[in-house]
Amino acid sequence: MRETVLEAVLRSADAPSEAQRNRFAAFLKKQYGQEVPLRWEQDPALEKGFRMEVGADLYDWSLEGRLRQFRERLEQLNPAGVSVIPLMREAVRNWQPDVAPEEVGSVLTVGDEIATVSGLEHAAYGEILQFSSGVKGMVQDLRPDRVGCILFGGSEAIESGSIVRRTGKTAGIPVGDGFLGRVVDALGMPIDGQGDIPSEGYLPIESPAPGIIDRQPVNAPMETGLLAIDSMFPIGRGQRELIIGDRQTGKTAIALDTVLNQKGKGVVCIYVAIGQKSSSVAQLVENLKHKGAMDYTIVVNAPASASASLQYIAPYAGTALGEYFMRKGQDVLIVYDDLSKHAVAYRTLSLLLERSPGREAYPGDVFYLHSRLLERSAHLSEELGGGSMTALPIVETQAGDVTAYIPTNIISITDGQIFLESSLFFSGQRPAVNVGLSVSRVGGDAQTKAIKKAAGALRLDLAQYREMEVFTQFSSDLDETTKRQLIYGQGLMRLLRQPQNHPYQQHQQVILLVAALDHVMQTVPLARMDDFRTGLLTYIETQDQALCRRIDESGQLSDEDRETILKLSREFLTRFQTEAAEKSGE
């Protein structure tokens, strides 16, 4: 029951007749359960139709209002692959203006992409609001006398006192197979100049994460093609693996190599660029096109020039696109580059909405910001199609400080992290993976048996080398065993160097690991290691193609195949050393 005294204000060009007043009075009594006094105000602009305001409710039967209702009805048509013309004809033939009230409010203040609105008593958190200028916004702050709204367009056309309407819809994004190979903004609109994208549905950008019953264990590998990662920190389909490090240490390069490595594997890749330079994103897209990877990739771009509102919703929009494919039973890889800038965008919006700042001026719910995003990545149960979404969030650190607020938050949400170290990067070790601080909490469950068997004690050997390297800095007199151990460790580190945009196939990783861990490369000079590695792969692929194909297809490494690899590796080593001796003799 409404306790406030209501008054209806009727606006039209001509005064209503007595019969019309009686019909209005009967309608109002039926709608509100009480007698509602009616006051008429002349509005010459409303020659065809009228508007009636009752408290916060608006009944808009003006020509403009009816046209808007009709347009919204047409926008709701979902052809689902059939011709839309018959549906439009049926909609025109059967359409009647809606007599339900619209809840409208007015703008109190506007600025910095934030608007405060009064009069929307029933507005919900996350609901889309429509401003009279055509700009849309999303409710982000609910207070007793007003709501705070973030804007998805320029605020220049919005003035204090202008009309705001509820839409009853939550923020969403169109989805469909047509998005593959395209670059879109955070609202799903194409920004690559290739025309409109046919959609097959509409999904909310925020949705609940799958429950425990709806998931299954992470047990299938998502190969990155990077030897240092696949051998020691494997990533599984449905996992969330953080890539963390200072700026300019190769974080994006790891993510893109992983995308390139999915070619021909049926994986849909989504790259979400948050706060990046538009030129950098354009270069990245060109690189993907050149490598033939855009055919299975979607780029969601909210550049640094975009508003904080669009940067805030971009990763959720990308995740909604990923959920569309995941629910169809497909495997999805999504990269968030990067969540540090996403947190800054949310902090900006929160401070403008006058929320209390906490640690490092971030609001108290900044942990929930990323947990509700990353929890949506999962390996769905077979009953739900068995699809998966693997997340590679990227976080930037300052001077390698992983104990800062945002890094520690996301480390606690994800299933492991790949830590990139600046000193390794600048010494030429790329990818600059720190073996000691990196971890995958899924571990061997996300490895093929071939890689697991070939990798053996690689991580332990590297840890021993790093520890020994520190102690030998203070000693010049080393025994032969220590020297051999250092040379072996240096060779392993050199082996893990990998050129950008050149991911390895599974059989190539197995060949290199088997040869290295059996000390075949022990006598190869570090300066010649790259030539030896390239030559070894070419030699074995030429000598025994069936072996390589068998490893790729089965994911297994038999003892016979291992012995064959070692035999061919030693043959190539002899040839390599002979050729090197001949060149030095010349």
Coordinates of C-alpha atoms in Angstrom, one line a residue:
M1 CA 0.0 0.0 0.0
R2 CA 1.2 3.5 -0.9
E3 CA 1.2 5.7 2.2
T4 CA 2.0 9.0 0.3
V5 CA -0.6 11.2 -1.2
L6 CA -0.6 10.7 -5.0
E7 CA -1.4 13.3 -7.6
A8 CA -1.7 12.7 -11.3
V9 CA -0.5 15.3 -13.7
L10 CA -1.9 15.0 -17.3
R11 CA 0.0 16.9 -20.0
S12 CA -1.5 17.3 -23.5
A13 CA -2.1 20.0 -26.1
D14 CA -5.9 20.1 -25.6
A15 CA -7.8 19.9 -22.3
P16 CA -9.5 16.5 -21.7
S17 CA -13.3 16.2 -22.0
E18 CA -15.4 15.2 -19.0
A19 CA -15.8 11.7 -20.4
Q20 CA -12.0 11.4 -20.8
R21 CA -11.5 12.7 -17.2
N22 CA -13.9 10.0 -15.9
R23 CA -12.0 7.3 -17.8
F24 CA -8.7 8.6 -16.4
A25 CA -10.1 8.6 -12.9
A26 CA -11.4 5.0 -13.2
F27 CA -8.0 3.8 -14.5
L28 CA -6.1 5.5 -11.7
K29 CA -8.4 4.1 -9.0
K30 CA -8.0 0.6 -10.5
Q31 CA -4.2 1.0 -10.8
Y32 CA -3.4 2.5 -7.4
G33 CA -6.4 1.3 -5.3
Q34 CA -7.4 4.8 -4.2
E35 CA -8.8 8.0 -5.6
V36 CA -6.1 10.0 -7.3
P37 CA -6.7 13.7 -8.1
L38 CA -6.0 14.6 -11.7
R39 CA -4.5 18.0 -12.7
W40 CA -4.2 19.0 -16.4
E41 CA -1.3 21.1 -17.7
Q42 CA -1.1 22.3 -21.3
D43 CA 1.9 21.2 -23.4
P44 CA 1.6 22.4 -27.1
A45 CA 4.4 19.9 -28.1
L46 CA 2.0 17.0 -27.4
E47 CA -0.4 17.4 -30.3
K48 CA -0.8 13.7 -30.8
G49 CA -1.2 11.9 -27.5
F50 CA -0.5 12.7 -23.9
R51 CA 1.8 12.0 -20.9
M52 CA 0.5 11.3 -17.4
E53 CA 2.8 11.4 -14.4
V54 CA 1.8 9.7 -11.1
G55 CA 4.6 10.0 -8.6
A56 CA 7.6 8.3 -10.2
D57 CA 5.4 6.5 -12.7
L58 CA 5.1 7.9 -16.3
Y59 CA 2.4 6.8 -18.8
D60 CA 3.7 8.0 -22.1
W61 CA 1.2 7.8 -24.9
S62 CA 2.7 10.6 -26.9
L63 CA 3.7 9.9 -30.5
E64 CA 7.4 9.8 -29.4
G65 CA 6.6 7.4 -26.6
R66 CA 4.6 5.0 -28.8
L67 CA 7.3 5.0 -31.4
R68 CA 9.9 4.2 -28.8
Q69 CA 7.8 1.3 -27.5
F70 CA 7.4 0.0 -31.1
R71 CA 11.2 0.3 -31.7
E72 CA 11.9 -1.7 -28.5
R73 CA 9.5 -4.4 -29.7
L74 CA 11.3 -4.7 -33.0
E75 CA 14.7 -4.9 -31.2
Q76 CA 13.4 -7.8 -29.2
L77 CA 12.9 -9.9 -32.3
N78 CA 15.3 -12.9 -32.4
P79 CA 15.3 -14.4 -35.8
A80 CA 17.5 -17.4 -34.8
G81 CA 18.7 -17.8 -38.3
V82 CA 15.3 -17.4 -40.1
S83 CA 14.2 -14.4 -42.1
V84 CA 13.2 -11.4 -39.9
I85 CA 10.8 -9.9 -42.4
P86 CA 7.8 -12.2 -41.5
L87 CA 8.4 -11.5 -37.8
M88 CA 8.4 -7.8 -38.4
R89 CA 5.1 -8.0 -40.4
E90 CA 3.5 -9.9 -37.6
A91 CA 4.9 -7.5 -35.0
V92 CA 3.4 -4.5 -36.9
R93 CA 0.0 -6.3 -37.4
N94 CA -0.4 -7.3 -33.7
W95 CA 1.4 -4.5 -31.9
Q96 CA -0.6 -2.4 -29.3
P97 CA 1.0 0.3 -27.1
D98 CA 1.7 -0.8 -23.6
V99 CA -0.4 0.7 -20.8
A100 CA 2.1 -0.3 -18.0
P101 CA 3.8 2.7 -16.3
E102 CA 7.4 3.6 -16.9
E103 CA 9.4 4.6 -13.8
V104 CA 11.2 7.8 -14.6
G105 CA 13.6 10.0 -12.7
S106 CA 15.5 13.2 -13.2
V107 CA 19.2 13.9 -13.2
L108 CA 20.5 15.6 -10.0
T109 CA 24.2 15.9 -10.9
V110 CA 26.4 14.7 -13.8
G111 CA 30.1 14.8 -14.5
D112 CA 33.2 12.6 -14.8
E113 CA 31.0 9.8 -16.4
I114 CA 28.9 9.6 -13.3
A115 CA 25.3 10.7 -12.9
T116 CA 23.2 10.8 -9.8
V117 CA 19.4 10.3 -10.4
S118 CA 16.4 10.9 -8.1
G119 CA 12.9 9.4 -8.4
L120 CA 13.9 5.8 -9.4
E121 CA 12.6 4.1 -6.2
H122 CA 12.6 0.6 -7.7
A123 CA 15.9 0.7 -9.7
A124 CA 18.1 -2.4 -9.2
Y125 CA 21.8 -2.7 -8.9
G126 CA 23.3 -3.3 -12.3
E127 CA 20.2 -2.2 -14.2
I128 CA 20.5 -0.2 -17.4
L129 CA 19.0 3.3 -17.4
Q130 CA 18.1 5.3 -20.6
F131 CA 18.8 9.0 -20.6
S132 CA 16.7 11.4 -22.7
S133 CA 19.8 12.2 -24.8
G134 CA 20.1 8.5 -25.8
V135 CA 23.1 7.8 -23.6
K136 CA 22.8 4.6 -21.5
G137 CA 24.2 4.0 -18.0
M138 CA 24.3 1.3 -15.3
V139 CA 23.2 1.6 -11.7
Q140 CA 26.2 1.2 -9.4
D141 CA 25.1 2.9 -6.2
L142 CA 21.8 2.6 -4.3
R143 CA 20.9 5.2 -1.7
P144 CA 17.5 6.1 0.0
D145 CA 17.0 9.3 -2.0
R146 CA 19.0 8.7 -5.2
V147 CA 20.9 6.2 -7.3
G148 CA 24.5 6.6 -8.7
C149 CA 24.9 5.6 -12.3
I150 CA 28.0 5.1 -14.5
L151 CA 27.7 6.3 -18.1
F152 CA 28.5 4.4 -21.3
G153 CA 28.8 7.5 -23.4
G154 CA 29.6 11.1 -23.3
S155 CA 28.0 13.1 -20.5
E156 CA 28.1 16.4 -22.4
A157 CA 24.5 15.9 -23.7
I158 CA 23.1 15.1 -20.2
E159 CA 21.9 18.1 -18.1
S160 CA 20.7 18.4 -14.6
G161 CA 16.9 17.9 -14.6
S162 CA 16.8 15.8 -17.8
I163 CA 14.6 12.7 -17.8
V164 CA 15.9 9.2 -17.0
R165 CA 14.0 5.9 -17.7
R166 CA 14.4 2.5 -16.2
T167 CA 14.7 -0.3 -18.8
G168 CA 14.2 -3.3 -16.5
K169 CA 17.2 -4.9 -18.1
T170 CA 20.7 -5.7 -16.8
A171 CA 23.8 -4.9 -18.7
G172 CA 24.4 -7.5 -21.4
I173 CA 26.2 -8.2 -24.7
P174 CA 25.2 -9.8 -28.0
V175 CA 26.8 -13.1 -28.6
G176 CA 27.2 -15.5 -31.5
D177 CA 29.7 -17.3 -33.8
G178 CA 29.8 -14.2 -35.9
F179 CA 32.1 -12.6 -33.3
L180 CA 35.0 -14.8 -34.2
G181 CA 37.7 -12.9 -36.0
R182 CA 36.3 -9.5 -34.9
V183 CA 37.4 -6.6 -32.7
V184 CA 34.6 -5.2 -30.5
D185 CA 34.2 -2.7 -27.7
A186 CA 33.0 -3.5 -24.2
L187 CA 29.4 -3.2 -25.3
G188 CA 29.9 -5.8 -28.1
M189 CA 29.8 -3.2 -30.9
P190 CA 32.3 -3.8 -33.8
I191 CA 35.2 -1.3 -34.0
D192 CA 37.2 -3.0 -36.8
G193 CA 35.4 -1.4 -39.7
Q194 CA 34.1 -4.7 -41.1
G195 CA 30.4 -4.0 -40.6
D196 CA 27.7 -5.3 -38.3
I197 CA 28.0 -8.7 -36.5
P198 CA 25.0 -11.0 -36.6
S199 CA 24.1 -12.1 -33.1
E200 CA 22.5 -15.3 -32.0
G201 CA 21.5 -14.2 -28.5
Y202 CA 22.0 -11.8 -25.7
L203 CA 23.8 -12.7 -22.4
P204 CA 24.2 -10.6 -19.2
I205 CA 27.7 -9.5 -18.6
E206 CA 27.3 -10.5 -14.9
S207 CA 26.2 -14.1 -14.2
P208 CA 26.7 -16.6 -11.3
A209 CA 29.7 -18.8 -11.5
P210 CA 29.0 -22.6 -12.0
G211 CA 28.5 -24.5 -8.8
I212 CA 30.6 -27.4 -7.6
I213 CA 28.1 -30.0 -8.9
D214 CA 28.2 -28.3 -12.3
R215 CA 32.0 -28.7 -12.6
Q216 CA 34.4 -31.5 -13.2
P217 CA 38.1 -31.8 -12.4
V218 CA 40.7 -30.0 -14.5
N219 CA 42.4 -32.9 -16.3
A220 CA 43.0 -31.8 -19.9
P221 CA 46.0 -29.8 -20.9
M222 CA 45.9 -26.3 -22.3
E223 CA 49.3 -26.3 -24.0
T224 CA 51.0 -22.9 -24.2
G225 CA 53.7 -24.1 -26.6
L226 CA 56.3 -22.7 -24.2
L227 CA 58.8 -25.3 -23.0
A228 CA 59.4 -23.5 -19.6
I229 CA 55.7 -23.5 -18.8
D230 CA 54.3 -26.8 -20.2
S231 CA 57.2 -28.8 -18.6
M232 CA 57.1 -27.3 -15.1
F233 CA 53.9 -25.2 -14.6
P234 CA 51.2 -26.9 -16.8
I235 CA 47.9 -25.2 -17.4
G236 CA 44.7 -27.2 -17.6
R237 CA 41.5 -26.5 -19.4
G238 CA 39.2 -24.7 -16.9
Q239 CA 42.2 -23.5 -14.8
R240 CA 43.0 -19.9 -13.8
E241 CA 46.7 -19.2 -14.1
L242 CA 48.0 -15.8 -13.2
I243 CA 50.8 -14.1 -15.3
I244 CA 52.5 -11.6 -13.0
G245 CA 55.5 -9.4 -13.3
D246 CA 56.8 -5.9 -13.8
R247 CA 56.0 -3.9 -17.0
Q248 CA 57.9 -4.9 -20.1
T249 CA 58.8 -8.4 -18.9
G250 CA 56.9 -10.4 -21.5
K251 CA 53.6 -11.0 -19.9
T252 CA 51.5 -10.3 -23.0
A253 CA 53.9 -12.3 -25.1
I254 CA 53.3 -15.4 -23.1
A255 CA 49.5 -15.0 -23.4
L256 CA 49.8 -14.4 -27.2
D257 CA 52.0 -17.4 -27.7
T258 CA 49.4 -19.5 -25.9
V259 CA 46.8 -18.1 -28.3
L260 CA 48.9 -18.9 -31.3
N261 CA 49.5 -22.4 -30.0
Q262 CA 45.7 -23.1 -30.1
K263 CA 45.6 -23.1 -33.9
G264 CA 43.8 -26.1 -35.2
K265 CA 42.9 -27.4 -31.7
G266 CA 39.3 -26.2 -31.7
V267 CA 39.8 -23.7 -28.9
V268 CA 38.1 -20.3 -29.0
C269 CA 40.4 -17.5 -27.8
I270 CA 39.3 -14.2 -26.4
Y271 CA 41.7 -11.4 -25.7
V272 CA 40.4 -8.6 -23.4
A273 CA 42.5 -5.4 -23.6
I274 CA 41.9 -3.1 -20.7
G275 CA 43.6 0.3 -20.6
Q276 CA 46.0 -0.5 -23.4
K277 CA 47.2 1.9 -26.1
S278 CA 45.1 1.6 -29.2
S279 CA 48.2 1.4 -31.3
S280 CA 49.4 -1.6 -29.3
V281 CA 46.1 -3.4 -29.7
A282 CA 46.1 -2.7 -33.4
Q283 CA 49.6 -4.1 -33.7
L284 CA 48.6 -7.2 -31.7
V285 CA 45.6 -7.8 -34.0
E286 CA 47.8 -7.5 -37.1
N287 CA 50.2 -10.0 -35.6
L288 CA 47.3 -12.5 -35.0
K289 CA 46.0 -12.0 -38.5
H290 CA 49.5 -12.6 -39.9
K291 CA 49.8 -15.8 -38.0
G292 CA 46.3 -17.0 -39.0
A293 CA 45.0 -16.8 -35.4
M294 CA 42.2 -14.3 -35.8
D295 CA 40.0 -16.9 -37.3
Y296 CA 39.4 -18.4 -33.8
T297 CA 40.0 -15.2 -31.8
I298 CA 37.8 -12.4 -30.5
V299 CA 39.4 -9.1 -29.3
V300 CA 37.5 -7.0 -26.8
N301 CA 39.1 -3.6 -26.6
A302 CA 38.6 -1.0 -23.9
P303 CA 41.6 1.2 -24.6
A304 CA 43.2 3.8 -22.3
S305 CA 41.2 6.5 -24.2
A306 CA 37.9 4.8 -23.3
S307 CA 35.9 5.8 -20.2
A308 CA 36.5 4.1 -16.9
S309 CA 33.0 2.7 -17.1
L310 CA 33.8 0.8 -20.3
Q311 CA 37.2 -0.4 -18.9
Y312 CA 35.3 -1.7 -15.9
I313 CA 32.7 -3.8 -17.8
A314 CA 35.1 -5.0 -20.5
P315 CA 36.4 -8.2 -18.8
Y316 CA 32.8 -9.2 -17.8
A317 CA 31.7 -8.7 -21.4
G318 CA 34.5 -10.9 -22.6
T319 CA 33.6 -13.5 -20.1
A320 CA 30.0 -13.5 -21.3
L321 CA 31.2 -14.1 -24.8
G322 CA 33.3 -17.0 -23.5
E323 CA 30.3 -18.5 -21.6
Y324 CA 28.3 -18.6 -24.9
F325 CA 30.9 -20.9 -26.5
M326 CA 31.6 -22.8 -23.2
R327 CA 27.9 -23.7 -22.9
K328 CA 28.0 -25.1 -26.4
G329 CA 30.5 -27.6 -25.2
Q330 CA 33.6 -25.8 -26.7
D331 CA 36.9 -25.0 -25.0
V332 CA 37.6 -21.3 -24.5
L333 CA 40.9 -19.5 -23.5
I334 CA 40.4 -15.9 -22.2
V335 CA 43.2 -13.4 -21.5
Y336 CA 42.6 -10.4 -19.3
D337 CA 45.3 -7.8 -20.1
D338 CA 45.4 -6.5 -17.4
L339 CA 43.5 -6.7 -14.2
S340 CA 45.7 -4.0 -12.5
K341 CA 44.2 -1.4 -14.9
H342 CA 40.8 -2.9 -14.3
A343 CA 41.1 -2.4 -10.6
V344 CA 42.3 1.2 -11.2
A345 CA 39.2 1.9 -13.3
Y346 CA 36.9 0.5 -10.6
R347 CA 38.7 2.6 -8.0
T348 CA 38.1 5.7 -10.1
L349 CA 34.4 4.9 -10.4
S350 CA 34.1 4.1 -6.7
L351 CA 35.7 7.3 -5.6
L352 CA 33.5 9.4 -7.9
L353 CA 30.5 7.6 -6.4
E354 CA 31.7 8.8 -3.0
R355 CA 32.4 5.3 -1.6
S356 CA 34.8 5.0 1.3
P357 CA 38.4 4.4 0.2
G358 CA 40.3 1.6 1.9
R359 CA 43.8 0.2 1.4
E360 CA 45.6 2.0 -1.4
A361 CA 42.4 4.0 -1.9
Y362 CA 40.6 0.9 -3.4
P363 CA 37.1 0.2 -2.2
G364 CA 36.4 -2.6 0.2
D365 CA 34.8 -4.8 -2.4
V366 CA 37.7 -4.8 -4.8
F367 CA 38.4 -8.5 -4.0
Y368 CA 34.9 -9.4 -5.0
L369 CA 35.4 -7.5 -8.2
H370 CA 37.9 -10.1 -9.5
S371 CA 36.7 -13.2 -7.6
R372 CA 33.2 -13.1 -9.2
L373 CA 35.0 -12.6 -12.6
L374 CA 37.6 -15.4 -12.3
E375 CA 35.2 -17.9 -10.6
R376 CA 33.2 -18.1 -13.9
S377 CA 36.1 -20.0 -15.5
A378 CA 35.5 -23.7 -15.1
H379 CA 35.5 -27.1 -16.7
L380 CA 31.7 -27.9 -17.0
S381 CA 30.3 -31.3 -16.2
E382 CA 29.4 -33.7 -19.0
E383 CA 25.7 -33.0 -18.3
L384 CA 26.2 -29.4 -19.2
G385 CA 28.2 -30.2 -22.4
G386 CA 31.7 -30.6 -21.0
G387 CA 32.9 -27.2 -22.2
S388 CA 35.6 -25.2 -20.4
M389 CA 36.9 -21.7 -20.0
T390 CA 40.6 -21.2 -19.1
A391 CA 41.6 -17.8 -17.7
L392 CA 45.0 -16.1 -18.0
P393 CA 44.7 -13.0 -16.0
I394 CA 47.7 -10.6 -16.2
V395 CA 48.7 -8.4 -13.3
E396 CA 51.5 -5.8 -13.3
T397 CA 53.7 -5.4 -10.3
Q398 CA 55.9 -2.5 -9.1
A399 CA 59.6 -3.5 -8.7
G400 CA 58.6 -7.1 -8.4
D401 CA 56.5 -6.6 -5.3
V402 CA 54.0 -9.5 -5.3
T403 CA 52.8 -8.5 -1.8
A404 CA 50.9 -5.4 -3.0
Y405 CA 47.1 -5.3 -2.5
I406 CA 45.9 -6.3 -6.0
P407 CA 48.5 -8.9 -6.7
T408 CA 47.9 -10.7 -3.4
N409 CA 44.1 -10.6 -4.0
I410 CA 44.4 -12.2 -7.4
I411 CA 47.0 -14.7 -6.3
S412 CA 44.6 -16.0 -3.7
I413 CA 41.8 -16.4 -6.3
T414 CA 43.8 -18.1 -9.1
D415 CA 45.1 -21.7 -9.3
G416 CA 48.8 -20.7 -9.7
Q417 CA 51.0 -18.0 -11.1
I418 CA 53.7 -17.6 -13.6
F419 CA 56.1 -15.0 -12.1
L420 CA 58.3 -13.1 -14.6
E421 CA 61.5 -11.6 -13.3
S422 CA 63.0 -8.4 -14.6
S423 CA 66.6 -9.4 -14.0
L424 CA 66.1 -12.7 -16.0
F425 CA 64.4 -10.8 -18.8
F426 CA 67.1 -8.2 -19.2
S427 CA 69.8 -11.0 -19.0
G428 CA 68.2 -12.5 -22.2
Q429 CA 66.3 -15.3 -20.5
R430 CA 62.9 -15.1 -22.3
P431 CA 60.3 -16.1 -21.3
A432 CA 61.7 -14.8 -18.0
V433 CA 60.0 -17.4 -15.8
N434 CA 61.2 -17.5 -12.2
V435 CA 61.2 -21.2 -11.4
G436 CA 61.2 -20.7 -7.6
L437 CA 58.1 -18.3 -7.4
S438 CA 56.0 -19.8 -10.2
V439 CA 53.6 -22.6 -9.4
S440 CA 50.6 -24.5 -10.9
R441 CA 48.3 -25.9 -8.3
V442 CA 46.8 -28.3 -10.8
G443 CA 50.2 -29.7 -11.7
G444 CA 50.7 -33.0 -13.4
D445 CA 47.0 -33.5 -13.8
A446 CA 47.1 -31.0 -16.6
Q447 CA 50.0 -32.6 -18.4
T448 CA 50.1 -35.3 -21.1
K449 CA 51.9 -38.4 -20.0
A450 CA 54.6 -37.8 -22.7
I451 CA 55.5 -34.3 -21.3
K452 CA 55.3 -35.6 -17.7
K453 CA 57.7 -38.5 -18.4
A454 CA 60.0 -36.3 -20.5
A455 CA 60.2 -33.4 -18.0
G456 CA 61.3 -35.7 -15.1
A457 CA 63.3 -33.8 -12.5
L458 CA 63.7 -30.6 -14.6
R459 CA 62.4 -28.3 -12.0
L460 CA 64.6 -29.9 -9.2
D461 CA 67.7 -29.7 -11.4
L462 CA 67.1 -26.0 -12.1
A463 CA 66.5 -25.3 -8.4
Q464 CA 69.8 -26.9 -7.6
Y465 CA 71.5 -25.0 -10.3
R466 CA 70.1 -21.6 -9.1
E467 CA 71.2 -22.4 -5.5
M468 CA 74.7 -23.5 -6.5
E469 CA 75.0 -20.5 -8.8
V470 CA 74.5 -18.2 -5.8
F471 CA 77.2 -19.9 -3.6
T472 CA 79.8 -20.1 -6.4
Q473 CA 79.7 -16.3 -6.8
F474 CA 81.9 -16.3 -3.6
S475 CA 84.3 -18.9 -4.7
S476 CA 86.8 -19.2 -7.6
D477 CA 88.1 -22.7 -6.9
L478 CA 85.5 -25.2 -8.0
D479 CA 85.8 -29.0 -8.2
E480 CA 85.0 -30.8 -11.4
T481 CA 81.6 -32.1 -10.1
T482 CA 80.4 -28.6 -9.3
K483 CA 81.7 -27.3 -12.7
R484 CA 79.7 -30.0 -14.5
Q485 CA 76.6 -29.2 -12.5
L486 CA 76.9 -25.5 -13.4
I487 CA 77.5 -26.2 -17.1
Y488 CA 74.5 -28.5 -17.1
G489 CA 72.3 -25.9 -15.4
Q490 CA 73.4 -23.2 -17.7
G491 CA 72.6 -25.4 -20.7
L492 CA 69.1 -26.1 -19.3
M493 CA 68.5 -22.3 -18.8
R494 CA 69.7 -21.7 -22.3
L495 CA 67.4 -24.4 -23.7
L496 CA 64.4 -22.8 -22.0
R497 CA 65.0 -19.6 -24.0
Q498 CA 62.4 -19.5 -26.8
P499 CA 61.7 -16.9 -29.5
Q500 CA 58.4 -15.0 -29.4
N501 CA 55.6 -16.2 -31.7
H502 CA 57.3 -19.6 -32.1
P503 CA 55.4 -22.1 -29.8
Y504 CA 56.6 -25.7 -29.8
Q505 CA 54.5 -28.7 -30.8
Q506 CA 54.3 -31.5 -28.2
H507 CA 56.7 -33.8 -29.9
Q508 CA 59.3 -30.9 -30.1
Q509 CA 59.0 -30.3 -26.4
V510 CA 59.4 -34.0 -25.7
I511 CA 62.5 -34.3 -27.9
L512 CA 64.3 -31.3 -26.3
L513 CA 63.5 -32.5 -22.7
V514 CA 64.6 -36.0 -23.3
A515 CA 67.9 -35.0 -24.9
A516 CA 68.6 -32.3 -22.3
L517 CA 67.8 -34.3 -19.2
D518 CA 70.0 -37.2 -20.4
H519 CA 72.9 -34.8 -20.7
V520 CA 73.2 -35.1 -24.5
M521 CA 73.7 -31.3 -24.8
Q522 CA 76.3 -31.2 -22.0
T523 CA 79.2 -30.6 -24.3
V524 CA 77.4 -28.0 -26.6
P525 CA 78.8 -24.5 -26.1
L526 CA 76.1 -22.1 -24.8
A527 CA 76.8 -19.8 -27.8
R528 CA 75.8 -22.7 -30.2
M529 CA 72.9 -24.0 -28.2
D530 CA 70.2 -22.2 -30.3
D531 CA 71.7 -23.7 -33.5
F532 CA 71.9 -27.1 -31.9
R533 CA 68.3 -27.0 -30.7
T534 CA 67.0 -26.0 -34.1
G535 CA 69.1 -28.5 -36.0
L536 CA 68.2 -31.3 -33.6
L537 CA 64.4 -30.8 -34.1
T538 CA 64.8 -30.7 -37.9
Y539 CA 67.0 -33.8 -37.9
I540 CA 64.7 -36.0 -35.8
E541 CA 61.5 -34.8 -37.6
T542 CA 63.2 -35.7 -40.9
Q543 CA 64.6 -39.1 -39.7
D544 CA 61.5 -40.4 -38.0
Q545 CA 58.2 -38.6 -38.8
A546 CA 56.1 -41.5 -37.5
L547 CA 57.7 -41.0 -34.0
C548 CA 56.7 -37.3 -34.0
R549 CA 53.2 -38.0 -35.2
R550 CA 52.8 -40.8 -32.6
I551 CA 53.7 -38.5 -29.7
D552 CA 51.4 -35.7 -30.9
E553 CA 48.4 -37.9 -31.4
S554 CA 48.7 -40.2 -28.4
G555 CA 50.3 -37.9 -25.8
Q556 CA 52.3 -41.0 -24.7
L557 CA 56.1 -41.6 -24.6
S558 CA 57.0 -45.2 -24.7
D559 CA 60.4 -46.5 -23.5
E560 CA 61.2 -47.5 -27.1
D561 CA 60.4 -44.0 -28.4
R562 CA 62.5 -42.5 -25.7
E563 CA 65.5 -44.6 -26.7
T564 CA 65.0 -43.7 -30.3
I565 CA 65.1 -40.0 -29.4
L566 CA 68.3 -40.4 -27.5
K567 CA 69.9 -42.5 -30.3
L568 CA 69.0 -39.9 -32.9
S569 CA 70.1 -37.0 -30.6
R570 CA 73.5 -38.6 -30.1
E571 CA 73.8 -39.1 -33.9
F572 CA 73.1 -35.5 -34.5
L573 CA 75.4 -34.3 -31.7
T574 CA 78.3 -36.2 -33.4
R575 CA 77.4 -34.6 -36.8
F576 CA 77.1 -31.2 -35.1
Q577 CA 80.5 -31.4 -33.4
T578 CA 82.1 -32.7 -36.6
E579 CA 80.8 -29.8 -38.7
A580 CA 81.9 -27.3 -36.0
A581 CA 85.4 -28.8 -35.9
E582 CA 85.6 -28.5 -39.7
K583 CA 84.5 -24.9 -39.7
S584 CA 87.0 -24.0 -37.0
G585 CA 89.8 -25.8 -39.0
E586 CA 89.0 -23.8 -42.0

